[in-house]
mmCIF file of C-alpha atoms in Angstrom:
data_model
loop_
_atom_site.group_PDB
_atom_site.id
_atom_site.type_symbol
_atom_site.label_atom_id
_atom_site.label_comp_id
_atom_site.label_asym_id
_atom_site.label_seq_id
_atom_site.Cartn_x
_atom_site.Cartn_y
_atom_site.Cartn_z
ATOM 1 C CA UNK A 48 23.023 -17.932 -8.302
ATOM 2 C CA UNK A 49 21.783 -17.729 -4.713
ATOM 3 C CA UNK A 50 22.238 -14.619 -2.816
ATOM 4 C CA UNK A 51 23.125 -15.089 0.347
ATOM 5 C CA UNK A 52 20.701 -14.719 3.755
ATOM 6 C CA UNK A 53 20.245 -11.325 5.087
ATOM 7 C CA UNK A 54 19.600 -10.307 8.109
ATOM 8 C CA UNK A 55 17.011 -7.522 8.233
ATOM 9 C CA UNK A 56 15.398 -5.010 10.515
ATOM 10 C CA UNK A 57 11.823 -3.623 9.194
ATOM 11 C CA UNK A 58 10.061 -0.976 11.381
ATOM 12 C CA UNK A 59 6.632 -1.080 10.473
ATOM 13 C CA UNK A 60 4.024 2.184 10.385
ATOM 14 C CA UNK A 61 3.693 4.396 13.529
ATOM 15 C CA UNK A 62 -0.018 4.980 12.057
ATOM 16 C CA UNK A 63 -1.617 1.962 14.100
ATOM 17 C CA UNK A 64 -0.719 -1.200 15.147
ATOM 18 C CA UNK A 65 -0.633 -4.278 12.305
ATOM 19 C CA UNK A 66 -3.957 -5.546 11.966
ATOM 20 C CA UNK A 67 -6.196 -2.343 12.837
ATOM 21 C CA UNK A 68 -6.642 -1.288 9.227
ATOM 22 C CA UNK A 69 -5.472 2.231 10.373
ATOM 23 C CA UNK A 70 -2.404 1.904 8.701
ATOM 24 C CA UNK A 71 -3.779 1.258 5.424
ATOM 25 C CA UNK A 72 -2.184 -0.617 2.931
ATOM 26 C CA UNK A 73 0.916 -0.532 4.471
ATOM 27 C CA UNK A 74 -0.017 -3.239 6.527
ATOM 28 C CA UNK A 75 -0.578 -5.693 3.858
ATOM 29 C CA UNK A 76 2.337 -4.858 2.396
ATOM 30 C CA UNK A 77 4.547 -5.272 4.933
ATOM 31 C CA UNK A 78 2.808 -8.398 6.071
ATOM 32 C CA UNK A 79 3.221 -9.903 2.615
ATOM 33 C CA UNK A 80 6.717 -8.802 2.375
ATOM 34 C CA UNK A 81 7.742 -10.378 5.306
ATOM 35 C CA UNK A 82 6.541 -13.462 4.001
ATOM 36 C CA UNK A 83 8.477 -13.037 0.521
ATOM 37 C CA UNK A 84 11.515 -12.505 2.545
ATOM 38 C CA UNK A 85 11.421 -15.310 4.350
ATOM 39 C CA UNK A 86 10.109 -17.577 1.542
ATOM 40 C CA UNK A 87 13.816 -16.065 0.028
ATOM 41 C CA UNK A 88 15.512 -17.068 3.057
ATOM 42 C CA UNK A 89 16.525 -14.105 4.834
ATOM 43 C CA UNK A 90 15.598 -13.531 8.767
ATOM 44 C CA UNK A 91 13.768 -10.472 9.835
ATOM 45 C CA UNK A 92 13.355 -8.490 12.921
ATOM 46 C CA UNK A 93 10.221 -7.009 12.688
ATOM 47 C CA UNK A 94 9.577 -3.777 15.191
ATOM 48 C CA UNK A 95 6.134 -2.291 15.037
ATOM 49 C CA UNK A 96 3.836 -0.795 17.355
ATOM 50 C CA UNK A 97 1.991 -2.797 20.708
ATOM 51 C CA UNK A 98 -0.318 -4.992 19.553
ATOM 52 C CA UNK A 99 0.508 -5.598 15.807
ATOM 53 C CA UNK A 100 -0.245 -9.045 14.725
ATOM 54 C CA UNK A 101 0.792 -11.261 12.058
ATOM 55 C CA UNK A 102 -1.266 -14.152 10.725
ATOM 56 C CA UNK A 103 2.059 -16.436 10.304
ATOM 57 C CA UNK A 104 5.096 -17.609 12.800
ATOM 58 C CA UNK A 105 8.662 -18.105 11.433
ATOM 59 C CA UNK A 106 12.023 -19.594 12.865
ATOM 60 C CA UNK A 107 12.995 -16.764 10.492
ATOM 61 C CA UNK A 108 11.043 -13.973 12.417
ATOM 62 C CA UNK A 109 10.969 -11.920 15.211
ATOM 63 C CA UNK A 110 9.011 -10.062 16.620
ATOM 64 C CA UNK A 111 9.154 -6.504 18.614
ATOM 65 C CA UNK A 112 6.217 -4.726 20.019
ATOM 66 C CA UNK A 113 6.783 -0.898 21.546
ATOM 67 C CA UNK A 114 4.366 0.592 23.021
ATOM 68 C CA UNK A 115 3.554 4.758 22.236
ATOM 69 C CA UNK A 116 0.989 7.074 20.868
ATOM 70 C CA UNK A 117 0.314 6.852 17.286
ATOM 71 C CA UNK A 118 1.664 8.618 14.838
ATOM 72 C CA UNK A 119 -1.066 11.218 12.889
ATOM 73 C CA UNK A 120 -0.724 10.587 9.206
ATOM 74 C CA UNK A 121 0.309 13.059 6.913
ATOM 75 C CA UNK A 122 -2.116 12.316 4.013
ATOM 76 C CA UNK A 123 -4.747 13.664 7.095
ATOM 77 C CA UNK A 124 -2.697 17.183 7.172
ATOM 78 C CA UNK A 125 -2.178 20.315 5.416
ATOM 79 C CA UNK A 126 1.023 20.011 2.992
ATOM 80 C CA UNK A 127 2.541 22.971 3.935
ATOM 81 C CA UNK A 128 1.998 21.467 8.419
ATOM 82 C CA UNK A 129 5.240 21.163 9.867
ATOM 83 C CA UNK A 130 6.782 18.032 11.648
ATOM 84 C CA UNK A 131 4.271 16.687 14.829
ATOM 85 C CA UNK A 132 5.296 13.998 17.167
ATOM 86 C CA UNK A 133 3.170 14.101 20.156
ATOM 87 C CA UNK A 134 4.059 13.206 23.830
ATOM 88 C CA UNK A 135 4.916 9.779 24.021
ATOM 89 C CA UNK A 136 4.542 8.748 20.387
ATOM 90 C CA UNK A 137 5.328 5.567 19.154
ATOM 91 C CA UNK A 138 7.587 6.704 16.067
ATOM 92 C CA UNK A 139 10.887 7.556 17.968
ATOM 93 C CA UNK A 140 10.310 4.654 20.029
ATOM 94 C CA UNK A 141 10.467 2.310 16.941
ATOM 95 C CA UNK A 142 13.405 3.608 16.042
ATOM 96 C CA UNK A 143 15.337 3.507 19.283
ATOM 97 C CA UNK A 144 14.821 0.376 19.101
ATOM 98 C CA UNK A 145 15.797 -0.248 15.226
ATOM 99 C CA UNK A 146 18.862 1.969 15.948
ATOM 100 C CA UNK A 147 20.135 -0.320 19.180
ATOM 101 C CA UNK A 148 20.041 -3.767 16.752
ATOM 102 C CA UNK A 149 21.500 -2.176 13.341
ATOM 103 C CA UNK A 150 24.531 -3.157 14.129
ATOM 104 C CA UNK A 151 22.882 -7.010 14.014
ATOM 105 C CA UNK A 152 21.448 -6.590 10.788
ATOM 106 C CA UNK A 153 22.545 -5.734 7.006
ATOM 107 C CA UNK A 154 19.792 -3.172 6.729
ATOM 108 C CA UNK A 155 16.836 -1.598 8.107
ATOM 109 C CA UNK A 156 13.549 -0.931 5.939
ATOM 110 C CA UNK A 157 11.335 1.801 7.109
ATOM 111 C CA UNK A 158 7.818 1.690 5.574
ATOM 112 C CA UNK A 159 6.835 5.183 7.475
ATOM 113 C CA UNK A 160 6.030 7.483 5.380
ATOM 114 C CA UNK A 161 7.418 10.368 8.090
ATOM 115 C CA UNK A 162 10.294 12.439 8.457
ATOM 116 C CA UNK A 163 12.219 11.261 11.319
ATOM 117 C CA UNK A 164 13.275 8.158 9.630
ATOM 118 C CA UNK A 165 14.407 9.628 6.649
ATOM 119 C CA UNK A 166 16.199 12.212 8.320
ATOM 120 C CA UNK A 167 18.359 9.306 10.355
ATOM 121 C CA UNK A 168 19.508 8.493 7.323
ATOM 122 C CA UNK A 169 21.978 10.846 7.004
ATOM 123 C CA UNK A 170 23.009 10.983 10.793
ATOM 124 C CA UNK A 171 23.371 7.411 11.159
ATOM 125 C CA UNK A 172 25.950 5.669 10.067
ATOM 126 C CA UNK A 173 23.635 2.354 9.142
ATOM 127 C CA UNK A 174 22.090 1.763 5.932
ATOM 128 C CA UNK A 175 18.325 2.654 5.964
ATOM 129 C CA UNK A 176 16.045 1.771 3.277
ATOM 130 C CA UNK A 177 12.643 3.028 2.557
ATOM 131 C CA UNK A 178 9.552 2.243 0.941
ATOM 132 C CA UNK A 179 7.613 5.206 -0.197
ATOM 133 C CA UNK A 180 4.434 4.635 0.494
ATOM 134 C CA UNK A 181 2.775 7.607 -1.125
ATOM 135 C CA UNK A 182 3.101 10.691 -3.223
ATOM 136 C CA UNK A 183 4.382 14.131 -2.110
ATOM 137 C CA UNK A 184 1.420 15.101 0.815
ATOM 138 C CA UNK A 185 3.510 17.014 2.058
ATOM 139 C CA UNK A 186 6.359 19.662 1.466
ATOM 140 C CA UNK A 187 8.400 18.923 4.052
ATOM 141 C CA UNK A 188 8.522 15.131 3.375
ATOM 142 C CA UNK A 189 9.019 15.960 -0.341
ATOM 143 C CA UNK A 190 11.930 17.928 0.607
ATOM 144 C CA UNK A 191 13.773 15.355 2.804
ATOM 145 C CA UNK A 192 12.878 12.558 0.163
ATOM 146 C CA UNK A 193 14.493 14.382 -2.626
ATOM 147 C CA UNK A 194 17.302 15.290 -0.370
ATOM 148 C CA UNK A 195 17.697 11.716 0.127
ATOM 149 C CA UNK A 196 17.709 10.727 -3.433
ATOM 150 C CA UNK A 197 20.500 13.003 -3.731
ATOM 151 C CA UNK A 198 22.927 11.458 -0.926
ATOM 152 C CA UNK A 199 21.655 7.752 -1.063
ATOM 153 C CA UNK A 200 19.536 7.063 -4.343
ATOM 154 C CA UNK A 201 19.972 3.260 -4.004
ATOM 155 C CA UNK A 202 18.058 3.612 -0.536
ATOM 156 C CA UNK A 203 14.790 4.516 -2.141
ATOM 157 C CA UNK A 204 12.203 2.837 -3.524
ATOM 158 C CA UNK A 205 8.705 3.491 -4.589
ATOM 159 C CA UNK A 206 5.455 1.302 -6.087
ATOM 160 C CA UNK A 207 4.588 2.568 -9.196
ATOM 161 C CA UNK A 208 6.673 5.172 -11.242
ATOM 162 C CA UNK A 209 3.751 7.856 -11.477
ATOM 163 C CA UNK A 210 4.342 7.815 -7.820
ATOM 164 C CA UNK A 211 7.856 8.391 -8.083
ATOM 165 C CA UNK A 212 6.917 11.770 -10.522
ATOM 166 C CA UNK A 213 5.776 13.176 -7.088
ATOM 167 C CA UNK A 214 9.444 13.515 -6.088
ATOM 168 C CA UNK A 215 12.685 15.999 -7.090
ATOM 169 C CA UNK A 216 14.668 12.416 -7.678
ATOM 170 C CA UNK A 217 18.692 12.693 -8.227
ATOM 171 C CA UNK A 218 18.448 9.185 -10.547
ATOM 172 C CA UNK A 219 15.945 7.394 -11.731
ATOM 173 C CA UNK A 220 13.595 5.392 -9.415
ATOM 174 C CA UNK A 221 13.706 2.223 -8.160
ATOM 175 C CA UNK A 222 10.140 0.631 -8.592
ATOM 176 C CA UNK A 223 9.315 -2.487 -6.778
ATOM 177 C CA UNK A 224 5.778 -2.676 -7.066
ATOM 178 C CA UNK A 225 4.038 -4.788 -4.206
ATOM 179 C CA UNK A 226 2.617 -7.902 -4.074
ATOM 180 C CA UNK A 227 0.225 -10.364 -1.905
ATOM 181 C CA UNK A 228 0.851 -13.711 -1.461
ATOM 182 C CA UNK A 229 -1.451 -15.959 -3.939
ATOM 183 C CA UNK A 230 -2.388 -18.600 -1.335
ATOM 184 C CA UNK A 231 -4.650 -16.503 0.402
ATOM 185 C CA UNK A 232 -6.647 -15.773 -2.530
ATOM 186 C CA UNK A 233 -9.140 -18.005 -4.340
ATOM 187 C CA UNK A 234 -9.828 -18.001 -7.806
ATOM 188 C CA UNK A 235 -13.445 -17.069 -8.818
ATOM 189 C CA UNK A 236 -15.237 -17.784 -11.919
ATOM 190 C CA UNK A 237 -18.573 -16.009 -10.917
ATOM 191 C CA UNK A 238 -19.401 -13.415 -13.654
ATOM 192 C CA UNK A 239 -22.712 -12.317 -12.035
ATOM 193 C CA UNK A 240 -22.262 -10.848 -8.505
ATOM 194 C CA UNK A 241 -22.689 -7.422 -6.936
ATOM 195 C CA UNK A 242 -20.455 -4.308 -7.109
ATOM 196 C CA UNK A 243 -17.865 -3.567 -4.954
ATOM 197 C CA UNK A 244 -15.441 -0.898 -3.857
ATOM 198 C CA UNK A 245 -12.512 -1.041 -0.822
ATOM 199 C CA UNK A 246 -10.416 1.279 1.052
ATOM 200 C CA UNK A 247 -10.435 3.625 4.105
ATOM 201 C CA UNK A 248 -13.215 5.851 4.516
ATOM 202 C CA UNK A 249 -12.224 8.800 4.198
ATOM 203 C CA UNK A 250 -12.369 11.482 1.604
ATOM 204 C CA UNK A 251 -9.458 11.256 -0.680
ATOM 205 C CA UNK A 252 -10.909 7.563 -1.484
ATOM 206 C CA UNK A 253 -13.997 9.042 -3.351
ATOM 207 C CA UNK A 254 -16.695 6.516 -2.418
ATOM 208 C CA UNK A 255 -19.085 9.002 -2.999
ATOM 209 C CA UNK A 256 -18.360 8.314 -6.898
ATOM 210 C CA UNK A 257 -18.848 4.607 -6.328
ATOM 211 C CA UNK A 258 -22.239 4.909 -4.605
ATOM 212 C CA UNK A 259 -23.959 7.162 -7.693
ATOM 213 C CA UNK A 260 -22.581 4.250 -10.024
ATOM 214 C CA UNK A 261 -24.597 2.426 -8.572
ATOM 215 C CA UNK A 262 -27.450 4.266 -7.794
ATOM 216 C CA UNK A 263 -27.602 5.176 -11.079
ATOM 217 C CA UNK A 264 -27.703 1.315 -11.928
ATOM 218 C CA UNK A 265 -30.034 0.159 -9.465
ATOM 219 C CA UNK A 266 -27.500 -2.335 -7.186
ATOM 220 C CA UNK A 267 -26.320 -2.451 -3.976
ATOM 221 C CA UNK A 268 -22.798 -1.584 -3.180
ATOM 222 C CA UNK A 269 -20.566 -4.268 -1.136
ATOM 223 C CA UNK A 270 -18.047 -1.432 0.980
ATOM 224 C CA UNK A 271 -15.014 -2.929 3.093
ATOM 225 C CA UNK A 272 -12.871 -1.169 5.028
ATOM 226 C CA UNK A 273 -11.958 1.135 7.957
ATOM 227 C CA UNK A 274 -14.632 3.752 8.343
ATOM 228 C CA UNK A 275 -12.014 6.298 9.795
ATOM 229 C CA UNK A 276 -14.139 9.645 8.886
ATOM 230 C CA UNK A 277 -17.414 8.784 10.383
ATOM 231 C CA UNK A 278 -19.095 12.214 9.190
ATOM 232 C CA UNK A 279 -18.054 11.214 5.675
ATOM 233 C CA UNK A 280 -18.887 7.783 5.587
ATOM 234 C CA UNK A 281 -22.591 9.091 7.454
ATOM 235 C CA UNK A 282 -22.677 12.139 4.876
ATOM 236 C CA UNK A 283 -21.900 9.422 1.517
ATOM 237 C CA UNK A 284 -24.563 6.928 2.897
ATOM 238 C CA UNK A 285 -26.926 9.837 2.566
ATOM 239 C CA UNK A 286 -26.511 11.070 -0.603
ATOM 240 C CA UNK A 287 -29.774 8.653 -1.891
ATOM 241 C CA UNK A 288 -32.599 8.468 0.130
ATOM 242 C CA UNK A 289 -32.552 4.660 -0.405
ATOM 243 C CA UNK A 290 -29.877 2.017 1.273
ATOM 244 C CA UNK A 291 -27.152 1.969 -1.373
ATOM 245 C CA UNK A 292 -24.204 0.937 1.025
ATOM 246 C CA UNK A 293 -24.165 -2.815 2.333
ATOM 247 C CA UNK A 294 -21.624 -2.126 4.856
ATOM 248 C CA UNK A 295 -19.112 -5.176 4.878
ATOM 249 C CA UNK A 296 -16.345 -3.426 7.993
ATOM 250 C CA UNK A 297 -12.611 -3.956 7.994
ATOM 251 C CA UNK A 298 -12.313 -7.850 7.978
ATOM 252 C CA UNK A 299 -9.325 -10.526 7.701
ATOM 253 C CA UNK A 300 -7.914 -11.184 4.164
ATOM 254 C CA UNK A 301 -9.147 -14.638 4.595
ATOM 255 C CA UNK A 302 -12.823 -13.294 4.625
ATOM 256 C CA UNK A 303 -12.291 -10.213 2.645
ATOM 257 C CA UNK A 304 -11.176 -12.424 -0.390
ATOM 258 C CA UNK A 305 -14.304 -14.748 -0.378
ATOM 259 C CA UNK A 306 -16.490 -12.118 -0.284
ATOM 260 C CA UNK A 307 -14.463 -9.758 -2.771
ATOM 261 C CA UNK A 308 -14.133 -12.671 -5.027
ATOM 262 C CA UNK A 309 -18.178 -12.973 -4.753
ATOM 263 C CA UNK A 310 -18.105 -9.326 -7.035
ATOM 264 C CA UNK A 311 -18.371 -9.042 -11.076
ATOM 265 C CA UNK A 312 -16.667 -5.745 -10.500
ATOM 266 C CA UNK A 313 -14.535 -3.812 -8.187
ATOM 267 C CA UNK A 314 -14.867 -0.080 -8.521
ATOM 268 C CA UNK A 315 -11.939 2.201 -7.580
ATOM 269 C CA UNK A 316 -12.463 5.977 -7.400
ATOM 270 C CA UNK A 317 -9.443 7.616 -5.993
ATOM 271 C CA UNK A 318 -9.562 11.768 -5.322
ATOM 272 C CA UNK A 319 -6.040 12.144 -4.823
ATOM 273 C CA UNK A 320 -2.636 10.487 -6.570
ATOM 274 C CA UNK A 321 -2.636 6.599 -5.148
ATOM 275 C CA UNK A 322 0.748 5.279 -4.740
ATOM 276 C CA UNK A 323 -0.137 2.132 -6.027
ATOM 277 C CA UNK A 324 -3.417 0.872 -5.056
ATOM 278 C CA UNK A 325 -3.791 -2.538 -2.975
ATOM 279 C CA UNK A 326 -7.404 -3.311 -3.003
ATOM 280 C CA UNK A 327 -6.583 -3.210 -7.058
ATOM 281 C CA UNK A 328 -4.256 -5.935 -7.045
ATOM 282 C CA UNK A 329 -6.204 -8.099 -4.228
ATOM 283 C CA UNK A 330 -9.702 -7.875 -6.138
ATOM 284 C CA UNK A 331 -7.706 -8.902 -9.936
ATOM 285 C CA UNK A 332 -5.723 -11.902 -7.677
ATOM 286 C CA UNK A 333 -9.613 -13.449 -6.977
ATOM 287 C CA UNK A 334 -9.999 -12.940 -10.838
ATOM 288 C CA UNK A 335 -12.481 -9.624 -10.101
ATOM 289 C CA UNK A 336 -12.502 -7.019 -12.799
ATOM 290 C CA UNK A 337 -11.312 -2.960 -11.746
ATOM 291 C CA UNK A 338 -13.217 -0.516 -12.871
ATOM 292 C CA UNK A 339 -10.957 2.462 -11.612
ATOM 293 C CA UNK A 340 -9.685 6.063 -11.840
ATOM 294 C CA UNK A 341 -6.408 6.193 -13.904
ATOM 295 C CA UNK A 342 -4.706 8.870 -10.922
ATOM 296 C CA UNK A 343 -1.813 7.424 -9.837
ATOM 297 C CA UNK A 344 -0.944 3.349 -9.026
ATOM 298 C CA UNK A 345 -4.160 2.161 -10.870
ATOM 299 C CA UNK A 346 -3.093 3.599 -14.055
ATOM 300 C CA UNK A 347 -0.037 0.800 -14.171
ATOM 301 C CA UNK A 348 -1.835 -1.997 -13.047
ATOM 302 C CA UNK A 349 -5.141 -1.845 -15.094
ATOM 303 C CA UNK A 350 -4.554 -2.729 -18.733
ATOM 304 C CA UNK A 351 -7.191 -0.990 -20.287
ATOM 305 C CA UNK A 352 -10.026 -3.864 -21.809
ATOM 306 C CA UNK A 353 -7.831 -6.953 -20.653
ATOM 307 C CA UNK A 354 -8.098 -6.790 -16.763
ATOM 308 C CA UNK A 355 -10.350 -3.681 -16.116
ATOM 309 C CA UNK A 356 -11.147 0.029 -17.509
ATOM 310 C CA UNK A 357 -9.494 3.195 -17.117
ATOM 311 C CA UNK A 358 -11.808 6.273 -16.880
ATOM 312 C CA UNK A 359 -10.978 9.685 -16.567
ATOM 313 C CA UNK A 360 -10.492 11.098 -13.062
ATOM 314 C CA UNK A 361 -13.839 12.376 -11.264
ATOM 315 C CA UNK A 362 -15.958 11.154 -14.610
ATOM 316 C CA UNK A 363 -18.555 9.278 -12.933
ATOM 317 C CA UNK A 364 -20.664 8.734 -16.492
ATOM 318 C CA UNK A 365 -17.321 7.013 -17.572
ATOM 319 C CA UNK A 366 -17.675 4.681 -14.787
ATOM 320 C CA UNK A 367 -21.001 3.934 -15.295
ATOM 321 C CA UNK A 368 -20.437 2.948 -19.011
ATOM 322 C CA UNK A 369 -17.259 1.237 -17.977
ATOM 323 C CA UNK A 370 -19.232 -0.895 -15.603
ATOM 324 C CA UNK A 371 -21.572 -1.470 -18.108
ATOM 325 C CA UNK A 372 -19.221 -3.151 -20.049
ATOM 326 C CA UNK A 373 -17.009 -5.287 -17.505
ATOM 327 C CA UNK A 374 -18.853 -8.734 -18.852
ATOM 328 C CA UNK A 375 -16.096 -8.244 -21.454
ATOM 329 C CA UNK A 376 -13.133 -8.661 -19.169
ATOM 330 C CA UNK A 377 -12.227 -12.449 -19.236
ATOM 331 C CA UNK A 378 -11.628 -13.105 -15.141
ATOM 332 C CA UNK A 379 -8.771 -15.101 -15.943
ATOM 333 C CA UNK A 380 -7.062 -12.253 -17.168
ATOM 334 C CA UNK A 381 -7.351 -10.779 -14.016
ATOM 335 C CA UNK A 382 -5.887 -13.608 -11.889
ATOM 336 C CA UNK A 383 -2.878 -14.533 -14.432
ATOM 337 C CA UNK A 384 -2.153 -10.762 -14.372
ATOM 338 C CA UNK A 385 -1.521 -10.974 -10.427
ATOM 339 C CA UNK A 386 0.219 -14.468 -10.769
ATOM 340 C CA UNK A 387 2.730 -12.886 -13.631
ATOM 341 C CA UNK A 388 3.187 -9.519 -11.713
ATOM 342 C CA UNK A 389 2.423 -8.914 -8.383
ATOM 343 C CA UNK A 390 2.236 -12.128 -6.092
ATOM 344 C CA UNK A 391 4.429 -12.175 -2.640
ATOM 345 C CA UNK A 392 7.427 -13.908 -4.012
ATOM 346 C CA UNK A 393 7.849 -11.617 -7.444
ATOM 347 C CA UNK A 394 7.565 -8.284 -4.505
ATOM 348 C CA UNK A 395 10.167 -9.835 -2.799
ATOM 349 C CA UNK A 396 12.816 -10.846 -4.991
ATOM 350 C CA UNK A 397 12.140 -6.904 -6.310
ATOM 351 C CA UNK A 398 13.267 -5.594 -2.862
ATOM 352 C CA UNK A 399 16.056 -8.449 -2.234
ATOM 353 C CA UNK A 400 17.372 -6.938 -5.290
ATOM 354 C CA UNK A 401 16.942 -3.383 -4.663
ATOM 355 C CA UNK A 402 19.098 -4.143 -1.004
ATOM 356 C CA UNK A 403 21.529 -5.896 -2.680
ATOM 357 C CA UNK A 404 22.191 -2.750 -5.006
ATOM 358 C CA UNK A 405 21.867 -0.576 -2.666
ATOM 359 C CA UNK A 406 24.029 -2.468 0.187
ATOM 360 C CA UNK A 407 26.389 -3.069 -2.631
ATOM 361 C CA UNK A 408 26.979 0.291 -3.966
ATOM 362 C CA UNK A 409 30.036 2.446 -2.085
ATOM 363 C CA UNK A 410 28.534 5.517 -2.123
ATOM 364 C CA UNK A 411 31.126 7.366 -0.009
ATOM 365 C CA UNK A 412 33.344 7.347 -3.203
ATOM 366 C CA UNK A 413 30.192 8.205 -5.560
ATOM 367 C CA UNK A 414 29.258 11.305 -3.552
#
């Protein structure tokens, strides 16, 4: 059966604009989602901040850019901090606009993880869906998510179901995972590269664990990504007195991949609960073994000994045996786990099917 075309509003992250890296993995997944969608047929308006970019055009897509200040991220605050907008931010903006086409669309996806957005949700008299993008950072967002599960459960969703724990839910969760579309990342046999690791730069990502691996090993480490803590990232490349860190900087997926796929290992070392864990899924997709700490996502999408190793949180002689050992991994494991599991089109038809339960469901007469 064929379910028929939707027309959708998604209002992207009021972190950065789409293509900074300041938003994270958020971008990526809302870049490959829109992508899924479309591949499924359904036409999107897509509202994010002045000077997002995507790296594909559609007949199917539209674009709107709104200019504002962006939004501070709560993973960045104190969990019992109280709402912040600033002067002039960007986040009501986006949804002014959202709220003036709803009546265009069959839904609206939000993929901020802020409070405004959910708290429209019960005011507004459209359907809102969102993606949560992490776990419970703060109190005030863990409140207004579990009060949300409780009036509109079918409007939630969440990556991984450890995630989901975070949360006071009224049913239980609706997982969709994420996923990356495969075209943009090659296959690679090579068994005999460097180390790497990916993510912001910032504390909770722990590449301070990843840089004593492999001290303690005598290699370089490959690092991609954002540096958005300079004093950390300056503090971490100073733990050894030698150069550890080959700095590699936030780069397009198109060159991120060919260089990612160039590793024997990617090494993951998460300090605080990761949603689900992007870098994971884009590293296994160029057949690249994890190596990673099982807190949070990477503890569903490492299968201990077939496409990586789990090691207990913060145990950096785990890691170092762990690594020791990825020659065992088979690559192909890697990349037929990301084909089976967690490409573009398998994320999408997750979500088409969460809107159509949720858009389906009367929930007037359930509540």
């Amino acid at each position: 059966m064929v379910n028929k075309q939707l027309k959708l509003i998604l209002v992207s992250t009021p972190i950065g604009c789409l293509g900074s890296g300041k938003g994270g993995g958020v971008e990526l997944t809302i870049i490959s989602l829109i992508k899924g969608l479309i591949l499924l047929g359904h036409k999107i308006i897509l509202i994010a901040p002045k000077g997002s970019k995507l790296p594909f055009e559609s007949e199917l897509l539209e674009i709107k850019l709104i200019d504002g200040i962006d939004q501070p991220s709560w993973q960045h605050q104190n969990k019992t901090d109280p709402v912040i907008i600033p002067s002039n931010s960007v986040l009501p903006k986006l949804w002014e606009a959202a709220l003036d086409l709803a009546n265009q669309a069959d839904a609206v996806i939000n993929f901020a993880y802020d409070w405004l957005p959910l708290w429209l949700t019960k005011t507004q008299g459209i359907k809102i869906f969102h993606l949560i993008s992490m776990g419970a950072e703060s109190l005030i967002m863990k409140e207004i998510i579990s009060e949300i599960s409780h009036l509109f459960p079918f409007q939630l969703a969440f990556h991984t179901k450890i995630q989901s724990k975070d949360y006071d839910l009224k049913t239980d969760p609706i997982i969709v995972g994420n996923g990356f579309d495969k075209k943009n990342y090659l296959y690679n046999k090579n068994e005999n590269g460097p180390l790497g690791w990916a993510g912001r730069i910032a504390p909770e990502k722990g590449l301070e664990d990843a840089v004593r691996v492999a001290n303690d090993l005598g290699e370089k480490l490959l690092v991609w990504g954002l540096i958005e803590d300079k004093e950390y990232a300056s503090k971490t490349e100073n733990i050894f007195k030698k150069e550890i860190i080959e700095w590699k900087g936030f780069i397009p997926t198109n060159k991120f991949q060919e260089q990612l796929g160039r590793c024997r290992a990617l090494i993951n070392t998460p300090k605080w609960n990761e949603a689900y864990g992007n870098v994971i899924v884009e590293a296994m997709a160029c057949g690249v073994p994890v190596i990673a700490y099982d807190l949070g996502g990477p503890g569903e999408l490492i299968e201990d000994g077939f496409n990586g190793f789990l090691v207990k949180p913060n145990d950096i002689e785990g890691m170092i045996k762990a690594t020791k050992l990825v020659s065992k991994i088979k690559r192909k494991n890697c990349r037929d786990w990301f084909e089976k599991k967690a490409t573009n089109k398998v994320f999408a038809e997750r979500v088409e099917n969460w809107l159509n339960k949720g858009l389906n469901k009367n929930l007037s007469a359930e509540f």
